[in-house]
Coordinates of C-alpha atoms and ligand atoms in Angstrom, one line a residue:
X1 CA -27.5 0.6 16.0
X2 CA -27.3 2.8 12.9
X3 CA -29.4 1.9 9.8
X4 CA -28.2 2.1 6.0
X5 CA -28.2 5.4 4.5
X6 CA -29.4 3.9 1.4
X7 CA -32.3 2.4 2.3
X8 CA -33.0 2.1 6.1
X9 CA -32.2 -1.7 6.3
X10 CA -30.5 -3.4 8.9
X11 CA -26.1 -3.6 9.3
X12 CA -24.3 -6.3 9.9
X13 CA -21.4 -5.3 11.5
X14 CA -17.7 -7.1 10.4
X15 CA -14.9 -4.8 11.1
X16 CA -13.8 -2.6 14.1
X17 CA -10.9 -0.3 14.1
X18 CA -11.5 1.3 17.2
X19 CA -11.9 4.8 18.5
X20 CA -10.2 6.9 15.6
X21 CA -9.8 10.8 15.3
X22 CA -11.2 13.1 12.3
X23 CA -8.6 11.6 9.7
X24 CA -7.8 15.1 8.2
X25 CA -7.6 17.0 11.6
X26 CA -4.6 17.8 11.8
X27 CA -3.3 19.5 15.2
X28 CA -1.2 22.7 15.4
X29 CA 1.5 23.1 18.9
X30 CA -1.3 25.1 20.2
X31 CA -4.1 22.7 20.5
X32 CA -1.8 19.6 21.0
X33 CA -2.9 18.9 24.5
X34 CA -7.0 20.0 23.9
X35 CA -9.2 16.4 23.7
X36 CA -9.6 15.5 20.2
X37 CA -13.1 14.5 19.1
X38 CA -13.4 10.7 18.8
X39 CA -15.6 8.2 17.0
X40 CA -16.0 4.7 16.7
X41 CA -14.8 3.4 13.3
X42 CA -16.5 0.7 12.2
X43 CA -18.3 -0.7 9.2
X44 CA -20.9 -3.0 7.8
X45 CA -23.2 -4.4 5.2
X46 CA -26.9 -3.8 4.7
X47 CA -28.9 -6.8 5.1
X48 CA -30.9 -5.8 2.4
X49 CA -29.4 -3.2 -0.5
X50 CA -26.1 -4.5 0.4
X51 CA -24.2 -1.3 0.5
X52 CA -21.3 -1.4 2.6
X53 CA -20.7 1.6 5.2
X54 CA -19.7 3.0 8.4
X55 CA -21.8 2.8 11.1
X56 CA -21.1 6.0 13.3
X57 CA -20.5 9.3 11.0
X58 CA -19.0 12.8 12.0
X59 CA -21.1 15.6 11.1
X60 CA -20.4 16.6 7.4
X61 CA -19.6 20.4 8.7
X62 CA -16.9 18.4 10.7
X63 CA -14.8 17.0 7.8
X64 CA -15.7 19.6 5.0
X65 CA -15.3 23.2 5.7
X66 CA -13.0 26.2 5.0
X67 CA -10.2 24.8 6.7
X68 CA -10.3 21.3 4.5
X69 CA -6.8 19.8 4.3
X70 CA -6.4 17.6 1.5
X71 CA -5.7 19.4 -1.9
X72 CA -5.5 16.7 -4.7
X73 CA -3.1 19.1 -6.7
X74 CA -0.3 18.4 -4.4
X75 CA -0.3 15.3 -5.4
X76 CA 1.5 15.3 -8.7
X77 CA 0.4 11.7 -10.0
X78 CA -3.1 12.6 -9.4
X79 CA -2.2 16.0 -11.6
X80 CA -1.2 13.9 -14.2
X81 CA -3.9 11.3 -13.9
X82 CA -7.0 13.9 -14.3
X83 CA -5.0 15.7 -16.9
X84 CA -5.1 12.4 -19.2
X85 CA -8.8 11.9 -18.6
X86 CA -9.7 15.5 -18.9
X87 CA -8.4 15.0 -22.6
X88 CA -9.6 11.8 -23.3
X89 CA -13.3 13.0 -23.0
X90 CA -12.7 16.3 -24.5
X91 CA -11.3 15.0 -27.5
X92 CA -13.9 11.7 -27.4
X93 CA -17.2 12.6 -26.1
X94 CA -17.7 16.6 -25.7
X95 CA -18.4 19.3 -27.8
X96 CA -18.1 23.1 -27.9
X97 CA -21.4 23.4 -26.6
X98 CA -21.3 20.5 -24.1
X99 CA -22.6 21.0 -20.3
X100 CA -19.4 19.9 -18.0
X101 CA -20.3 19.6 -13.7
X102 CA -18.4 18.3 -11.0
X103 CA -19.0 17.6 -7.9
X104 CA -16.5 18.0 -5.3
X105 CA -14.3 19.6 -8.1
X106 CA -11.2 20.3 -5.0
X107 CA -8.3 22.6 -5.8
X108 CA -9.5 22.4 -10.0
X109 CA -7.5 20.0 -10.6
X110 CA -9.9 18.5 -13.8
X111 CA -12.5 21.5 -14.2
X112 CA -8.8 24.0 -15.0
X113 CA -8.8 21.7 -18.0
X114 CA -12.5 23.0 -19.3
X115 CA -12.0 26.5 -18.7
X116 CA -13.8 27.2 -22.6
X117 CA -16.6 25.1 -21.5
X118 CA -19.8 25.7 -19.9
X119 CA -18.7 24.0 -16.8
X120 CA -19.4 24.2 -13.1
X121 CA -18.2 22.7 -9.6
X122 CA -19.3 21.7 -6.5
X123 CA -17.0 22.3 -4.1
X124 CA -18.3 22.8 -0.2
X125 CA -14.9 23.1 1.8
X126 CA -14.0 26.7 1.1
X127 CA -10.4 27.1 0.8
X128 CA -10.1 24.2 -1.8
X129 CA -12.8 26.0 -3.7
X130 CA -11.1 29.4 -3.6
X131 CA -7.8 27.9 -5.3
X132 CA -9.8 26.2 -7.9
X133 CA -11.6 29.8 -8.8
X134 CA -7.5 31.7 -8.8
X135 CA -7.6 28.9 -11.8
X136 CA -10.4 30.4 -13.9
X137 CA -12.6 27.5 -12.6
X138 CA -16.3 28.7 -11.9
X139 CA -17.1 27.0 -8.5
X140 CA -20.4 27.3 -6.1
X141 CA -19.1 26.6 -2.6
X142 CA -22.3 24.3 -1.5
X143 CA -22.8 20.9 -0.7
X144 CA -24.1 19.5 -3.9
X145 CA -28.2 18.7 -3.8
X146 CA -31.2 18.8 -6.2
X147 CA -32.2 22.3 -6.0
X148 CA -28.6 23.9 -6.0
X149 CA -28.0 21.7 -9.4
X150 CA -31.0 23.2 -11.2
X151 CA -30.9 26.6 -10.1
X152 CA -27.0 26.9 -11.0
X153 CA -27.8 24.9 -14.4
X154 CA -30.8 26.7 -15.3
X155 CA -29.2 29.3 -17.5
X156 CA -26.2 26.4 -19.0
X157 CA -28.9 23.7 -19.8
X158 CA -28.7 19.9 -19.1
X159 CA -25.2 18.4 -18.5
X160 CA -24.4 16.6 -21.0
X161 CA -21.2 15.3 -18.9
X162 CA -21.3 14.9 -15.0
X163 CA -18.0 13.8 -13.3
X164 CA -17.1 12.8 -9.5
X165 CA -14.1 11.4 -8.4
X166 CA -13.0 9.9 -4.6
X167 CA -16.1 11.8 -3.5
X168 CA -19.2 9.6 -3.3
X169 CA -17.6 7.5 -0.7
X170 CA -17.3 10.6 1.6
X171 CA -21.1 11.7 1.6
X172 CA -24.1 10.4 4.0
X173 CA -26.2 11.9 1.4
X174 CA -25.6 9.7 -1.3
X175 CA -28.9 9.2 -2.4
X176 CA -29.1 13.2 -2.2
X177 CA -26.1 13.5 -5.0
X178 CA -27.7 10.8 -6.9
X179 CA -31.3 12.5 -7.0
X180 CA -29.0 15.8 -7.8
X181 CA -27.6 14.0 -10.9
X182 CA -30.9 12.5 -12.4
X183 CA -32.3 15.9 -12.2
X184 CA -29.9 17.7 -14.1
X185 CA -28.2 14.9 -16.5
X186 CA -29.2 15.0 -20.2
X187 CA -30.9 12.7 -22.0
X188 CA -27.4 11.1 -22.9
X189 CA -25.4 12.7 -20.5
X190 CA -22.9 10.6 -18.7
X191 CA -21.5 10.6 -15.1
X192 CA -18.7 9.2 -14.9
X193 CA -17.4 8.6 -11.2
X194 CA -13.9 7.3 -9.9
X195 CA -13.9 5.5 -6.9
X196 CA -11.8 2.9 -4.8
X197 CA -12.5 -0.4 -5.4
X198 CA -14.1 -2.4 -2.2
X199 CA -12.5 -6.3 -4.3
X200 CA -9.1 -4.7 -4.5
X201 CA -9.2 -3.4 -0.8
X202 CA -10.2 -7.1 0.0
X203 CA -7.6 -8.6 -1.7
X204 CA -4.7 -6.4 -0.9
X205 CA -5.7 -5.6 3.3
X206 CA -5.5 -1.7 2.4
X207 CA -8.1 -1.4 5.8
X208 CA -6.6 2.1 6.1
X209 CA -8.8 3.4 3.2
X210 CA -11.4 3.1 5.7
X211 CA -11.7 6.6 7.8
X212 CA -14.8 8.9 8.8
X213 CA -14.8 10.9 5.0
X214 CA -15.3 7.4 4.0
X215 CA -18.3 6.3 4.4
X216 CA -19.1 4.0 1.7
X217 CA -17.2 0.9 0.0
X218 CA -18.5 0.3 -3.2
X219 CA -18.5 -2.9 -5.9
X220 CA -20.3 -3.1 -9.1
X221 CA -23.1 -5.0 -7.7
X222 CA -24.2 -2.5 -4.6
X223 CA -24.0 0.5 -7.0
X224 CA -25.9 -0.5 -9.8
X225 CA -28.7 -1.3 -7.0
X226 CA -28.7 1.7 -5.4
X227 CA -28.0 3.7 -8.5
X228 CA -31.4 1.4 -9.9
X229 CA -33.6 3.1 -7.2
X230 CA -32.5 6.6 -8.6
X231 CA -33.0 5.8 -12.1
X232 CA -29.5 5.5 -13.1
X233 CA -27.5 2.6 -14.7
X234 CA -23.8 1.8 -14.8
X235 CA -23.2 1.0 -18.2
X236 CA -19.6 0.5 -18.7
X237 CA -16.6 0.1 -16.3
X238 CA -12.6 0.8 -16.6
X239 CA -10.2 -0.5 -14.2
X240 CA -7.8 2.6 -12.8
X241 CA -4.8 2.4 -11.1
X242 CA -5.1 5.6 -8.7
X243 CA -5.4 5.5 -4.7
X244 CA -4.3 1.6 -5.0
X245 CA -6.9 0.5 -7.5
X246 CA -9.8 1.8 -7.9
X247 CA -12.8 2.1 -10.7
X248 CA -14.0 4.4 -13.3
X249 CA -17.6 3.7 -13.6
X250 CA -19.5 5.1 -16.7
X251 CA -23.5 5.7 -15.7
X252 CA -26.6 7.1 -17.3
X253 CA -30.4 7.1 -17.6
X254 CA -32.1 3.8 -17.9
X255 CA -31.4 2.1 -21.1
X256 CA -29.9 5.2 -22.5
X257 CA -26.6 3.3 -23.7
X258 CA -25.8 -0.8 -24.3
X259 CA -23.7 -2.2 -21.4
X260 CA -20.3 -3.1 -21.9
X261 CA -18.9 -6.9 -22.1
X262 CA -16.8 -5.6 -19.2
X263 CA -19.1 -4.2 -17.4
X264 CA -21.5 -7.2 -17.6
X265 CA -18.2 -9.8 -17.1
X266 CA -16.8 -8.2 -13.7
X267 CA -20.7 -7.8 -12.2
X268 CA -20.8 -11.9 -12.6
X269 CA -17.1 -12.1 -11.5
X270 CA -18.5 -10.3 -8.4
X271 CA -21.4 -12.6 -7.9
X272 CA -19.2 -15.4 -8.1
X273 CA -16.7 -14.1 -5.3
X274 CA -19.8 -13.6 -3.2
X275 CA -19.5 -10.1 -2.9
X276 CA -22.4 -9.0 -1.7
X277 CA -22.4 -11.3 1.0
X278 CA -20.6 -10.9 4.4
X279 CA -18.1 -14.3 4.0
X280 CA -15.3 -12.4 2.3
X281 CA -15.9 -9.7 5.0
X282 CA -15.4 -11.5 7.6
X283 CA -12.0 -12.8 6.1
X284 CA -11.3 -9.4 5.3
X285 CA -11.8 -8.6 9.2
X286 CA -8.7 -11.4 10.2
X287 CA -6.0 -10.2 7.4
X288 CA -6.7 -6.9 9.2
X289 CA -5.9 -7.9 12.2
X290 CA -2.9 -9.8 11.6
X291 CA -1.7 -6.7 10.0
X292 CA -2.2 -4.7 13.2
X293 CA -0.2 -7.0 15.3
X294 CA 2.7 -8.0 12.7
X295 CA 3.2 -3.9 12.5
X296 CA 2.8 -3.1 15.7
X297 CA 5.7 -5.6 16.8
X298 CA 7.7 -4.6 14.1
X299 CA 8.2 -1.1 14.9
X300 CA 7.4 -1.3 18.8
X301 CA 10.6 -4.1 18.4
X302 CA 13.0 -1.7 16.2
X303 CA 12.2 1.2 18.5
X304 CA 13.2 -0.7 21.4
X305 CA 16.7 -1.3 19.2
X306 CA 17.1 2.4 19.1
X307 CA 16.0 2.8 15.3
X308 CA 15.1 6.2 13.9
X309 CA 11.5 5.6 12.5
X310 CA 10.0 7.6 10.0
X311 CA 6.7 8.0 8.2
X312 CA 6.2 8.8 4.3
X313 CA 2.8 10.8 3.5
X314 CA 0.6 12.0 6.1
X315 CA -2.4 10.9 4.6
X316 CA -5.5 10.7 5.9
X317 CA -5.4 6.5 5.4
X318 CA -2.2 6.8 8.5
X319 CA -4.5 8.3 10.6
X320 CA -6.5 4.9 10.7
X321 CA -3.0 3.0 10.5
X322 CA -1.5 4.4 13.5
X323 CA -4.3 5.0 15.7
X324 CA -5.6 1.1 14.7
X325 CA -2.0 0.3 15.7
X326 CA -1.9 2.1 19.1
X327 CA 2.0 3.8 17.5
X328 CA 2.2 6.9 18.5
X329 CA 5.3 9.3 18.8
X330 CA 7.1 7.4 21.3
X331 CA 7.6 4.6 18.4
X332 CA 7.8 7.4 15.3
X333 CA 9.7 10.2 15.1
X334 CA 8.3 12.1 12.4
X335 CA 6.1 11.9 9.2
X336 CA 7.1 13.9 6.1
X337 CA 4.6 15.4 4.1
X338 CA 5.1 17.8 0.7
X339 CA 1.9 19.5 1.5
X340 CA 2.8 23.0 2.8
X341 CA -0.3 23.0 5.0
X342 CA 0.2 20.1 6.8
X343 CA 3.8 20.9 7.3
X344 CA 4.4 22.2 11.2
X345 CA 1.6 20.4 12.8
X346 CA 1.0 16.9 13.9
X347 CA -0.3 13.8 13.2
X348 CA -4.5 13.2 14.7
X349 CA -4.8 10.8 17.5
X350 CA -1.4 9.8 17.8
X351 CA 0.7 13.4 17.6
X352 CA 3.9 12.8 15.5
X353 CA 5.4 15.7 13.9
X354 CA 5.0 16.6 10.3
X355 CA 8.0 17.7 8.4
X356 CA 8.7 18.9 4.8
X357 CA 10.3 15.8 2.5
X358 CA 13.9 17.6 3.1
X359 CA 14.3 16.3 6.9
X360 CA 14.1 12.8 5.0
X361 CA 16.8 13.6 2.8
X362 CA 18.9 15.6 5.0
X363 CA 18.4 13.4 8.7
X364 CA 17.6 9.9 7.1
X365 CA 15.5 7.4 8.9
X366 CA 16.6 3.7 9.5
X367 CA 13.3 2.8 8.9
X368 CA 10.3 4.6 7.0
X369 CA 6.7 2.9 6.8
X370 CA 4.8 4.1 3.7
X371 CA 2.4 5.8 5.0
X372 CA 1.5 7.2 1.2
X373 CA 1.4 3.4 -0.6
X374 CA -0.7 5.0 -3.2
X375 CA 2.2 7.3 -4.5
X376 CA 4.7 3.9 -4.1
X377 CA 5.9 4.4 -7.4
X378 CA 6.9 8.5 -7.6
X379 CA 8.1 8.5 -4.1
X380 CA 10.5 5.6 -4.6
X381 CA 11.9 7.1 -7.2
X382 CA 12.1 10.2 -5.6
X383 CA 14.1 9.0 -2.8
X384 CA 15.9 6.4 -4.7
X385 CA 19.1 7.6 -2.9
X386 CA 17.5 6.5 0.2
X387 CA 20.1 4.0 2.6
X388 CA 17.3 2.9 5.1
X389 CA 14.6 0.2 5.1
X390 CA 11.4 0.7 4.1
X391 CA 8.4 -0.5 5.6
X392 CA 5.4 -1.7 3.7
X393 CA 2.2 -2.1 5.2
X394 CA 0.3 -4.6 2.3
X395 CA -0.9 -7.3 2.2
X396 CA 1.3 -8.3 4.4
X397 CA 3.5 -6.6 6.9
X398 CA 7.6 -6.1 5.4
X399 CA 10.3 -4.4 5.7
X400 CA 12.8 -4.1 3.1
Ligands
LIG1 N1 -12.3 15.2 -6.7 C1 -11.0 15.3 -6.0 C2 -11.3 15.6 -4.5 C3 -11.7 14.4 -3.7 S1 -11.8 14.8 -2.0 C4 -10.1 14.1 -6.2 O1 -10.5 13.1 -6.8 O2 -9.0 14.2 -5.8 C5 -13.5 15.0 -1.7 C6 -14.0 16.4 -2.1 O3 -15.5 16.3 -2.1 C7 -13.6 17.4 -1.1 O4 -13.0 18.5 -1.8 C8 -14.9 17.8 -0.4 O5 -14.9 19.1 0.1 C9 -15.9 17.5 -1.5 N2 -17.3 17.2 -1.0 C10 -17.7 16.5 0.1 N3 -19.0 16.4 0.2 C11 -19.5 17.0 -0.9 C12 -20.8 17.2 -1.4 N4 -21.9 16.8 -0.8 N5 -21.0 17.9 -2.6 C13 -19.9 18.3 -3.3 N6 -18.6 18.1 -2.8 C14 -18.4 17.5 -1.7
LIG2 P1 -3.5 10.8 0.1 O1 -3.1 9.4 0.0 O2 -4.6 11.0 1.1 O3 -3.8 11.4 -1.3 O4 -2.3 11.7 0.6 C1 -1.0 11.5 0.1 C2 -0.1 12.4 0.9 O5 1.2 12.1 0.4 C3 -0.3 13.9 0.6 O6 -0.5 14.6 1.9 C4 1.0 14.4 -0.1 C5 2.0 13.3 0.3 N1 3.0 13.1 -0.7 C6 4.3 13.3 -0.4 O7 4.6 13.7 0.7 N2 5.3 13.2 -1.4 C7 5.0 12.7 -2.6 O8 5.9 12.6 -3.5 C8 3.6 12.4 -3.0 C9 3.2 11.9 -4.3 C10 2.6 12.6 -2.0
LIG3 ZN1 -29.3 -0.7 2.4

């Protein structure tokens, strides 16, 4: 049995999902019929720091590399969403002369936005990185750590302003990043990170946001103790509504800034829900499962009918949906995707074509399950023409 990354203590296992693919792998006609590599998806909570995480993890080299699939500027709400915070700090907490890092800084979709900073990314997966550097963005393709931080900061200075969004879920070497970001923070630097929120994935079922770049599920409570051992603090939290609710959490050096009556009114909120114990878990564990057999019958049922089923969005979260699900091509006909590179090539584990968003438009569907529930809002109205049923997965299982 696998130990917490964190701190070597002991997992208590609550949630299975069964053998699942690499989320992002997509396959191309050529390698359809080679074995796909397979792990065990499942996750639990440390007896003792009470971080929650996976307990069987693919290699690092195996998710990140030069041949990464998911570009975050393809997605035009998340565009929009980095471009308002970009702003926000520019205009309310930099200055000329500020220090701006990010790790895991993608395509450049926030770092385009500080071209006349001193600013610098992280980015490991090599063909992400080389579209953020056509931007103007300066970019050191590495897997951030303590001794790439200082050596690529020694001529900038400190960083006054240290940003990392959707990543720190996806790295086994969490406490690596977070000895990385004492090092090379400034006195009152901030780093800021965005990341989903483990309460609303309770409350809404959205299991799917569980797959192997996900490693850890975070709340308030388990990240102020583990940032506690690194010297680090949160001291202020906002609520955001990206990737189905997630948080923007505001850290720094010890005592360095006054917590927030937010921050310190959702921490007790989260004590009070017993949230860093394994009861809501557990509960969490049964909505899951009821979702797996209400979909499954649904679309095993229509299929039978005759319907023409579709998917919206081949995210990564499907690949834990379908495979979960045991639904396969024989039950979906195709998944339509606006990402150029995942157009052509199939779905992981369960092999259903990916098509560009035209084949929706121009061979509808009867019924399309959003895959993409994050986007629920642009894709709607996108394909507000749209005659068929849709098919949502959360919190429970409908189709409309
Ligand atoms: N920040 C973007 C991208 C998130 S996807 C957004 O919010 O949309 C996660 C990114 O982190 C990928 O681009 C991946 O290559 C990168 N990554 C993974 N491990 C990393 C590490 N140890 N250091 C820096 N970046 C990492
Ligand atoms: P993500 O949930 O992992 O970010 O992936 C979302 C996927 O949805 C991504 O591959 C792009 C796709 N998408 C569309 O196909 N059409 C859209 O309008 C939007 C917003 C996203
Ligand atoms: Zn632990």
């Amino acid at each position: 049995m696998s130990s917490c990354l964190v701190c070597c203590g002991e997992l208590i296992p609550f949630l299975d999902l069964g053998m699942q693919p690499s989320a992002n792998r997509f396959l191309t006609k050529k390698n359809l019929n080679d074995e796909e590599y397979k792990y065990s998806l499942r996750v639990g909570l440390c007896s003792n720091c009470t971080m929650i995480q996976t307990l069987e993890r693919p290699r690092k080299e195996e998710m990140f590399n030069d041949d990464y699939a998911y570009f975050t500027s393809s997605n035009a709400p998340m565009v929009n969403h980095f471009q308002e915070y970009a702003e926000r700090v520019k205009s309310n907490f930099l200055n000329k002369s500020s220090v701006v890092v990010e790790v895991g800084s993608n395509d450049g979709v926030f770092l385009r936005h500080f071209s006349d900073y001193k600013h610098l990314g992280f980015e490991p997966s090599a063909n992400v990185a080389e579209i953020a550097r056509e931007k103007g963005v300066n970019c050191v393709c590495e897997f951030f750590n303590i001794e790439n931080a200082l050596r690529e900061l020694e001529s900038f200075g400190k960083a006054d302003f240290v940003f990392i969004a959707n990543v720190i879920g996806h790295v086994e070497e969490l406490t690596i990043i977070l000895q990385g970001v004492k090092a090379c923070l400034s006195d009152k630097g901030q780093f800021v990170f965005e990341i989903y929120y483990l309460p609303e994935m309770l409350k809404r079922g959205t299991f799917d946001l569980i797959y192997d770049e996900h490693i850890f599920y975070y709340t308030l409570l388990n990240f102020n103790i583990t940032l506690n051992r690194y010297g680090l603090e949160l001291f202020d939290v906002e609520f955001i509504p990206v990737h189905g609710g997630s948080i923007r959490g505001y850290v720094s050096h010890l005592d360095a800034y006054e917590k927030s009556e937010t921050l310190l009114k959702r921490i007790e909120e989260e004590r009070s829900k017993g949230l860093d114990t394994i009861a809501p878990l557990n509960k969490f564990a049964v909505k899951v499962a009821k979702i797996k057999d209400d979909l499954s019958s649904l679309v095993v049922g229509l299929k039978q009918q005759g319907h023409k089923i579709a998917g919206y969005g081949a995210t990564a979260k499907s690949t834990t949906l379908l495979n979960y699900c045991d639904l396969t091509n024989n039950e979906i006909d195709y998944v339509v995707d606006s990402t150029p590179f995942k157009q052509g090539k199939y779905t992981p584990g369960s092999h259903i074509p990916i098509l560009p968003e035209d084949e929706f438009t121009n061979n509808p569907p009867d019924y399309t399950i959003l895959f993409a529930w994050n986007y629920q809002d642009a894709i709607m109205k996108k394909q507000e023409g749209y005659s068929g049923k849709w098919i949502f997965i959360h919190p429970e299982v409908k189709a409309i």
